[in-house]
Amino acid sequence: MTMSGSDEVKIIAIVGMAGSGKSEVARVFEGSGFVKVRFGDITDEEVKRRGLELNEKNERFVREDLRREHGMSAYARMSLPRIESRLNSSSVVVDGLYSWEEYKLLKDRYGGSFFVVAVWASPKTRHRRLTQRPDRPLTLEEAETRDIAEIEVSKKGGPIAIADFTILNESSLEALTAEARKVIAALKKQ
């Protein structure tokens, strides 16, 4: 796969626990010319389709229900048409890789053009961010139970552990942006 010129098209998946800064990193990639595919859009669309309110309880129910019905690689499989259509003209950044099975599906499909960027922040930092975020804030209890669900149910640990790059996000948005730009520069050399 190639883009215009000699730039190779890449599929970058951003993974991290809730509140780590995944979406902020995806925005930096977007600002550098990547087109974003957000796995969470599937959840949002399904919650609305079912006539439910967008909140942590309903989102978790839908995420787990879709995975029960379609398997643990559901979000990657359901997003393939969006990814493929965007790859015709650009590299893609996937905001929100979750499971090991999603990782394997994308790695098997895209091979050496697929990279994972993990965004890491401590539970204390992430939980503070989640309780203070303006859009759909979580309670501390919701943040803690979401961590457990992401580890035990979604199997998020594998993609984080095998990431090609890891960004530490314990300080400012400016520092996170600078680290994301370093990863983008490194990817351009690959």
PDB file of C-alpha atoms in Angstrom:
ATOM      1  CA  MET A   1       0.000   0.000   0.000  1.00  0.00           C
ATOM      2  CA  THR A   2       1.346   3.402  -0.916  1.00  0.00           C
ATOM      3  CA  MET A   3       0.077   6.935  -0.815  1.00  0.00           C
ATOM      4  CA  SER A   4       0.999   9.697  -3.199  1.00  0.00           C
ATOM      5  CA  GLY A   5       4.745   9.835  -3.557  1.00  0.00           C
ATOM      6  CA  SER A   6       6.763   7.284  -1.628  1.00  0.00           C
ATOM      7  CA  ASP A   7       4.963   7.531   1.724  1.00  0.00           C
ATOM      8  CA  GLU A   8       3.683   4.137   2.765  1.00  0.00           C
ATOM      9  CA  VAL A   9       0.124   4.043   4.055  1.00  0.00           C
ATOM     10  CA  LYS A  10       0.026   3.091   7.709  1.00  0.00           C
ATOM     11  CA  ILE A  11      -2.678   1.973  10.087  1.00  0.00           C
ATOM     12  CA  ILE A  12      -1.987   3.214  13.596  1.00  0.00           C
ATOM     13  CA  ALA A  13      -4.111   1.942  16.475  1.00  0.00           C
ATOM     14  CA  ILE A  14      -4.157   3.931  19.710  1.00  0.00           C
ATOM     15  CA  VAL A  15      -4.697   1.867  22.864  1.00  0.00           C
ATOM     16  CA  GLY A  16      -4.847   2.807  26.520  1.00  0.00           C
ATOM     17  CA  MET A  17      -7.066   2.637  29.533  1.00  0.00           C
ATOM     18  CA  ALA A  18      -9.978   5.076  29.824  1.00  0.00           C
ATOM     19  CA  GLY A  19      -8.677   8.547  30.610  1.00  0.00           C
ATOM     20  CA  SER A  20      -5.137   7.868  29.412  1.00  0.00           C
ATOM     21  CA  GLY A  21      -5.313  10.398  26.568  1.00  0.00           C
ATOM     22  CA  LYS A  22      -5.990   8.139  23.558  1.00  0.00           C
ATOM     23  CA  SER A  23      -8.307  10.590  21.849  1.00  0.00           C
ATOM     24  CA  GLU A  24      -5.878  13.475  22.357  1.00  0.00           C
ATOM     25  CA  VAL A  25      -3.118  11.432  20.700  1.00  0.00           C
ATOM     26  CA  ALA A  26      -5.499  10.532  17.859  1.00  0.00           C
ATOM     27  CA  ARG A  27      -6.150  14.272  17.369  1.00  0.00           C
ATOM     28  CA  VAL A  28      -2.413  14.899  16.986  1.00  0.00           C
ATOM     29  CA  PHE A  29      -2.275  12.158  14.340  1.00  0.00           C
ATOM     30  CA  GLU A  30      -5.266  13.741  12.590  1.00  0.00           C
ATOM     31  CA  GLY A  31      -3.466  17.079  12.609  1.00  0.00           C
ATOM     32  CA  SER A  32      -0.548  15.352  10.884  1.00  0.00           C
ATOM     33  CA  GLY A  33      -2.684  14.075   8.010  1.00  0.00           C
ATOM     34  CA  PHE A  34      -4.042  10.778   9.323  1.00  0.00           C
ATOM     35  CA  VAL A  35      -7.760  10.102   8.978  1.00  0.00           C
ATOM     36  CA  LYS A  36      -9.416   8.919  12.203  1.00  0.00           C
ATOM     37  CA  VAL A  37     -11.635   5.895  12.672  1.00  0.00           C
ATOM     38  CA  ARG A  38     -13.071   5.813  16.188  1.00  0.00           C
ATOM     39  CA  PHE A  39     -14.163   2.373  17.409  1.00  0.00           C
ATOM     40  CA  GLY A  40     -16.342   4.069  20.031  1.00  0.00           C
ATOM     41  CA  ASP A  41     -18.570   5.458  17.264  1.00  0.00           C
ATOM     42  CA  ILE A  42     -19.972   1.934  16.888  1.00  0.00           C
ATOM     43  CA  THR A  43     -20.980   1.940  20.553  1.00  0.00           C
ATOM     44  CA  ASP A  44     -22.494   5.418  20.344  1.00  0.00           C
ATOM     45  CA  GLU A  45     -24.472   4.522  17.211  1.00  0.00           C
ATOM     46  CA  GLU A  46     -25.756   1.281  18.744  1.00  0.00           C
ATOM     47  CA  VAL A  47     -26.742   2.945  22.030  1.00  0.00           C
ATOM     48  CA  LYS A  48     -28.766   5.506  20.039  1.00  0.00           C
ATOM     49  CA  ARG A  49     -30.234   2.818  17.748  1.00  0.00           C
ATOM     50  CA  ARG A  50     -31.507   0.977  20.829  1.00  0.00           C
ATOM     51  CA  GLY A  51     -33.070   4.188  22.125  1.00  0.00           C
ATOM     52  CA  LEU A  52     -30.854   4.310  25.209  1.00  0.00           C
ATOM     53  CA  GLU A  53     -29.265   7.290  26.911  1.00  0.00           C
ATOM     54  CA  LEU A  54     -25.534   7.784  26.266  1.00  0.00           C
ATOM     55  CA  ASN A  55     -23.975   7.018  29.660  1.00  0.00           C
ATOM     56  CA  GLU A  56     -21.332   4.700  31.094  1.00  0.00           C
ATOM     57  CA  LYS A  57     -23.810   1.984  32.109  1.00  0.00           C
ATOM     58  CA  ASN A  58     -25.478   1.764  28.683  1.00  0.00           C
ATOM     59  CA  GLU A  59     -22.218   2.104  26.768  1.00  0.00           C
ATOM     60  CA  ARG A  60     -20.645  -0.737  28.770  1.00  0.00           C
ATOM     61  CA  PHE A  61     -23.728  -2.903  28.266  1.00  0.00           C
ATOM     62  CA  VAL A  62     -23.667  -2.324  24.498  1.00  0.00           C
ATOM     63  CA  ARG A  63     -19.881  -2.890  24.218  1.00  0.00           C
ATOM     64  CA  GLU A  64     -20.125  -6.189  26.067  1.00  0.00           C
ATOM     65  CA  ASP A  65     -23.318  -7.215  24.236  1.00  0.00           C
ATOM     66  CA  LEU A  66     -21.766  -6.589  20.802  1.00  0.00           C
ATOM     67  CA  ARG A  67     -18.715  -8.625  21.771  1.00  0.00           C
ATOM     68  CA  ARG A  68     -20.895 -11.469  23.080  1.00  0.00           C
ATOM     69  CA  GLU A  69     -22.845 -11.472  19.832  1.00  0.00           C
ATOM     70  CA  HIS A  70     -19.988 -10.921  17.348  1.00  0.00           C
ATOM     71  CA  GLY A  71     -16.870 -12.058  19.224  1.00  0.00           C
ATOM     72  CA  MET A  72     -14.003 -10.159  20.788  1.00  0.00           C
ATOM     73  CA  SER A  73     -12.788  -8.819  17.432  1.00  0.00           C
ATOM     74  CA  ALA A  74     -16.217  -7.259  16.757  1.00  0.00           C
ATOM     75  CA  TYR A  75     -15.126  -3.630  16.725  1.00  0.00           C
ATOM     76  CA  ALA A  76     -12.208  -4.217  14.369  1.00  0.00           C
ATOM     77  CA  ARG A  77     -14.357  -6.314  11.996  1.00  0.00           C
ATOM     78  CA  MET A  78     -17.220  -3.813  12.103  1.00  0.00           C
ATOM     79  CA  SER A  79     -14.782  -0.953  11.410  1.00  0.00           C
ATOM     80  CA  LEU A  80     -13.012  -2.572   8.449  1.00  0.00           C
ATOM     81  CA  PRO A  81     -15.240  -0.877   5.826  1.00  0.00           C
ATOM     82  CA  ARG A  82     -14.493   2.529   7.390  1.00  0.00           C
ATOM     83  CA  ILE A  83     -10.774   1.772   7.582  1.00  0.00           C
ATOM     84  CA  GLU A  84     -10.617   0.418   4.018  1.00  0.00           C
ATOM     85  CA  SER A  85     -12.473   3.373   2.514  1.00  0.00           C
ATOM     86  CA  ARG A  86     -10.114   5.832   4.196  1.00  0.00           C
ATOM     87  CA  LEU A  87      -6.973   3.901   3.249  1.00  0.00           C
ATOM     88  CA  ASN A  88      -7.671   4.739  -0.388  1.00  0.00           C
ATOM     89  CA  SER A  89      -6.448   8.268   0.234  1.00  0.00           C
ATOM     90  CA  SER A  90      -4.656   8.431   3.578  1.00  0.00           C
ATOM     91  CA  SER A  91      -3.013   6.705   6.473  1.00  0.00           C
ATOM     92  CA  VAL A  92      -5.490   5.882   9.248  1.00  0.00           C
ATOM     93  CA  VAL A  93      -5.402   6.314  13.005  1.00  0.00           C
ATOM     94  CA  VAL A  94      -7.765   4.046  14.935  1.00  0.00           C
ATOM     95  CA  ASP A  95      -8.909   5.664  18.162  1.00  0.00           C
ATOM     96  CA  GLY A  96      -9.703   3.027  20.731  1.00  0.00           C
ATOM     97  CA  LEU A  97      -8.245  -0.421  20.088  1.00  0.00           C
ATOM     98  CA  TYR A  98      -9.449  -2.662  22.909  1.00  0.00           C
ATOM     99  CA  SER A  99      -9.036  -6.405  22.714  1.00  0.00           C
ATOM    100  CA  TRP A 100      -6.246  -8.810  21.850  1.00  0.00           C
ATOM    101  CA  GLU A 101      -8.518 -10.269  19.175  1.00  0.00           C
ATOM    102  CA  GLU A 102      -8.939  -6.842  17.576  1.00  0.00           C
ATOM    103  CA  TYR A 103      -5.178  -6.448  17.586  1.00  0.00           C
ATOM    104  CA  LYS A 104      -4.678  -9.859  15.952  1.00  0.00           C
ATOM    105  CA  LEU A 105      -7.291  -9.207  13.268  1.00  0.00           C
ATOM    106  CA  LEU A 106      -5.720  -5.874  12.293  1.00  0.00           C
ATOM    107  CA  LYS A 107      -2.154  -7.203  12.505  1.00  0.00           C
ATOM    108  CA  ASP A 108      -3.023 -10.232  10.346  1.00  0.00           C
ATOM    109  CA  ARG A 109      -4.775  -8.019   7.793  1.00  0.00           C
ATOM    110  CA  TYR A 110      -2.266  -5.150   7.560  1.00  0.00           C
ATOM    111  CA  GLY A 111       1.003  -6.763   8.667  1.00  0.00           C
ATOM    112  CA  GLY A 112       3.980  -4.413   8.566  1.00  0.00           C
ATOM    113  CA  SER A 113       1.776  -1.394   7.846  1.00  0.00           C
ATOM    114  CA  PHE A 114       0.024  -1.771  11.224  1.00  0.00           C
ATOM    115  CA  PHE A 115       1.446  -0.181  14.379  1.00  0.00           C
ATOM    116  CA  VAL A 116       0.129   0.178  17.917  1.00  0.00           C
ATOM    117  CA  VAL A 117       0.694   3.238  20.092  1.00  0.00           C
ATOM    118  CA  ALA A 118      -0.102   2.770  23.787  1.00  0.00           C
ATOM    119  CA  VAL A 119      -0.908   5.799  25.916  1.00  0.00           C
ATOM    120  CA  TRP A 120      -0.233   5.238  29.608  1.00  0.00           C
ATOM    121  CA  ALA A 121      -1.233   7.191  32.691  1.00  0.00           C
ATOM    122  CA  SER A 122      -1.540   6.048  36.293  1.00  0.00           C
ATOM    123  CA  PRO A 123      -4.963   5.036  37.623  1.00  0.00           C
ATOM    124  CA  LYS A 124      -5.000   8.073  39.922  1.00  0.00           C
ATOM    125  CA  THR A 125      -4.336  10.450  37.019  1.00  0.00           C
ATOM    126  CA  ARG A 126      -6.810   8.724  34.702  1.00  0.00           C
ATOM    127  CA  HIS A 127      -9.583   8.584  37.285  1.00  0.00           C
ATOM    128  CA  ARG A 128      -9.147  12.289  38.052  1.00  0.00           C
ATOM    129  CA  ARG A 129      -9.414  13.097  34.351  1.00  0.00           C
ATOM    130  CA  LEU A 130     -12.495  10.923  33.920  1.00  0.00           C
ATOM    131  CA  THR A 131     -14.338  12.539  36.816  1.00  0.00           C
ATOM    132  CA  GLN A 132     -13.473  16.034  35.536  1.00  0.00           C
ATOM    133  CA  ARG A 133     -14.040  15.641  31.812  1.00  0.00           C
ATOM    134  CA  PRO A 134     -16.775  17.897  30.439  1.00  0.00           C
ATOM    135  CA  ASP A 135     -18.303  15.272  28.126  1.00  0.00           C
ATOM    136  CA  ARG A 136     -19.862  12.284  29.925  1.00  0.00           C
ATOM    137  CA  PRO A 137     -17.853  12.441  33.166  1.00  0.00           C
ATOM    138  CA  LEU A 138     -17.616   9.296  35.280  1.00  0.00           C
ATOM    139  CA  THR A 139     -17.849   8.900  39.008  1.00  0.00           C
ATOM    140  CA  LEU A 140     -14.770   7.518  40.738  1.00  0.00           C
ATOM    141  CA  GLU A 141     -16.588   4.191  41.178  1.00  0.00           C
ATOM    142  CA  GLU A 142     -17.490   4.087  37.465  1.00  0.00           C
ATOM    143  CA  ALA A 143     -13.864   4.827  36.534  1.00  0.00           C
ATOM    144  CA  GLU A 144     -12.597   2.028  38.786  1.00  0.00           C
ATOM    145  CA  THR A 145     -15.125  -0.535  37.534  1.00  0.00           C
ATOM    146  CA  ARG A 146     -14.418   0.471  33.944  1.00  0.00           C
ATOM    147  CA  ASP A 147     -10.729  -0.333  34.516  1.00  0.00           C
ATOM    148  CA  ILE A 148     -11.638  -3.813  35.712  1.00  0.00           C
ATOM    149  CA  ALA A 149     -13.991  -4.396  32.780  1.00  0.00           C
ATOM    150  CA  GLU A 150     -11.379  -3.193  30.270  1.00  0.00           C
ATOM    151  CA  ILE A 151      -8.814  -5.603  31.702  1.00  0.00           C
ATOM    152  CA  GLU A 152     -10.976  -8.635  32.476  1.00  0.00           C
ATOM    153  CA  VAL A 153     -13.727  -8.435  29.840  1.00  0.00           C
ATOM    154  CA  SER A 154     -12.182  -6.511  26.950  1.00  0.00           C
ATOM    155  CA  LYS A 155      -8.683  -7.988  27.356  1.00  0.00           C
ATOM    156  CA  LYS A 156      -7.034  -4.611  26.820  1.00  0.00           C
ATOM    157  CA  GLY A 157      -3.757  -5.569  28.498  1.00  0.00           C
ATOM    158  CA  GLY A 158      -2.376  -7.513  25.536  1.00  0.00           C
ATOM    159  CA  PRO A 159      -2.439  -4.663  22.995  1.00  0.00           C
ATOM    160  CA  ILE A 160      -0.964  -2.294  25.591  1.00  0.00           C
ATOM    161  CA  ALA A 161       1.846  -4.739  26.377  1.00  0.00           C
ATOM    162  CA  ILE A 162       2.746  -5.411  22.735  1.00  0.00           C
ATOM    163  CA  ALA A 163       2.560  -1.792  21.524  1.00  0.00           C
ATOM    164  CA  ASP A 164       5.217  -0.590  19.112  1.00  0.00           C
ATOM    165  CA  PHE A 165       5.372   2.766  20.925  1.00  0.00           C
ATOM    166  CA  THR A 166       4.335   3.864  24.420  1.00  0.00           C
ATOM    167  CA  ILE A 167       3.587   7.448  25.388  1.00  0.00           C
ATOM    168  CA  LEU A 168       3.615   8.386  29.071  1.00  0.00           C
ATOM    169  CA  ASN A 169       0.868  10.915  29.819  1.00  0.00           C
ATOM    170  CA  GLU A 170       1.248  12.116  33.394  1.00  0.00           C
ATOM    171  CA  SER A 171       1.655  15.845  32.851  1.00  0.00           C
ATOM    172  CA  SER A 172       0.363  18.420  30.379  1.00  0.00           C
ATOM    173  CA  LEU A 173      -1.451  18.337  27.071  1.00  0.00           C
ATOM    174  CA  GLU A 174       1.557  20.114  25.554  1.00  0.00           C
ATOM    175  CA  ALA A 175       3.893  17.327  26.714  1.00  0.00           C
ATOM    176  CA  LEU A 176       1.507  14.676  25.378  1.00  0.00           C
ATOM    177  CA  THR A 177       1.324  16.456  22.021  1.00  0.00           C
ATOM    178  CA  ALA A 178       5.130  16.651  21.828  1.00  0.00           C
ATOM    179  CA  GLU A 179       5.456  12.921  22.569  1.00  0.00           C
ATOM    180  CA  ALA A 180       2.821  12.046  19.963  1.00  0.00           C
ATOM    181  CA  ARG A 181       4.699  14.123  17.374  1.00  0.00           C
ATOM    182  CA  LYS A 182       7.893  12.191  18.185  1.00  0.00           C
ATOM    183  CA  VAL A 183       6.039   8.927  17.485  1.00  0.00           C
ATOM    184  CA  ILE A 184       4.702  10.288  14.202  1.00  0.00           C
ATOM    185  CA  ALA A 185       8.237  11.309  13.175  1.00  0.00           C
ATOM    186  CA  ALA A 186       9.538   7.832  14.055  1.00  0.00           C
ATOM    187  CA  LEU A 187       6.718   6.206  12.045  1.00  0.00           C
ATOM    188  CA  LYS A 188       7.596   8.277   8.993  1.00  0.00           C
ATOM    189  CA  LYS A 189      11.048   6.679   9.062  1.00  0.00           C
ATOM    190  CA  GLN A 190       9.630   3.135   9.146  1.00  0.00           C
TER     191      GLN A 190
END
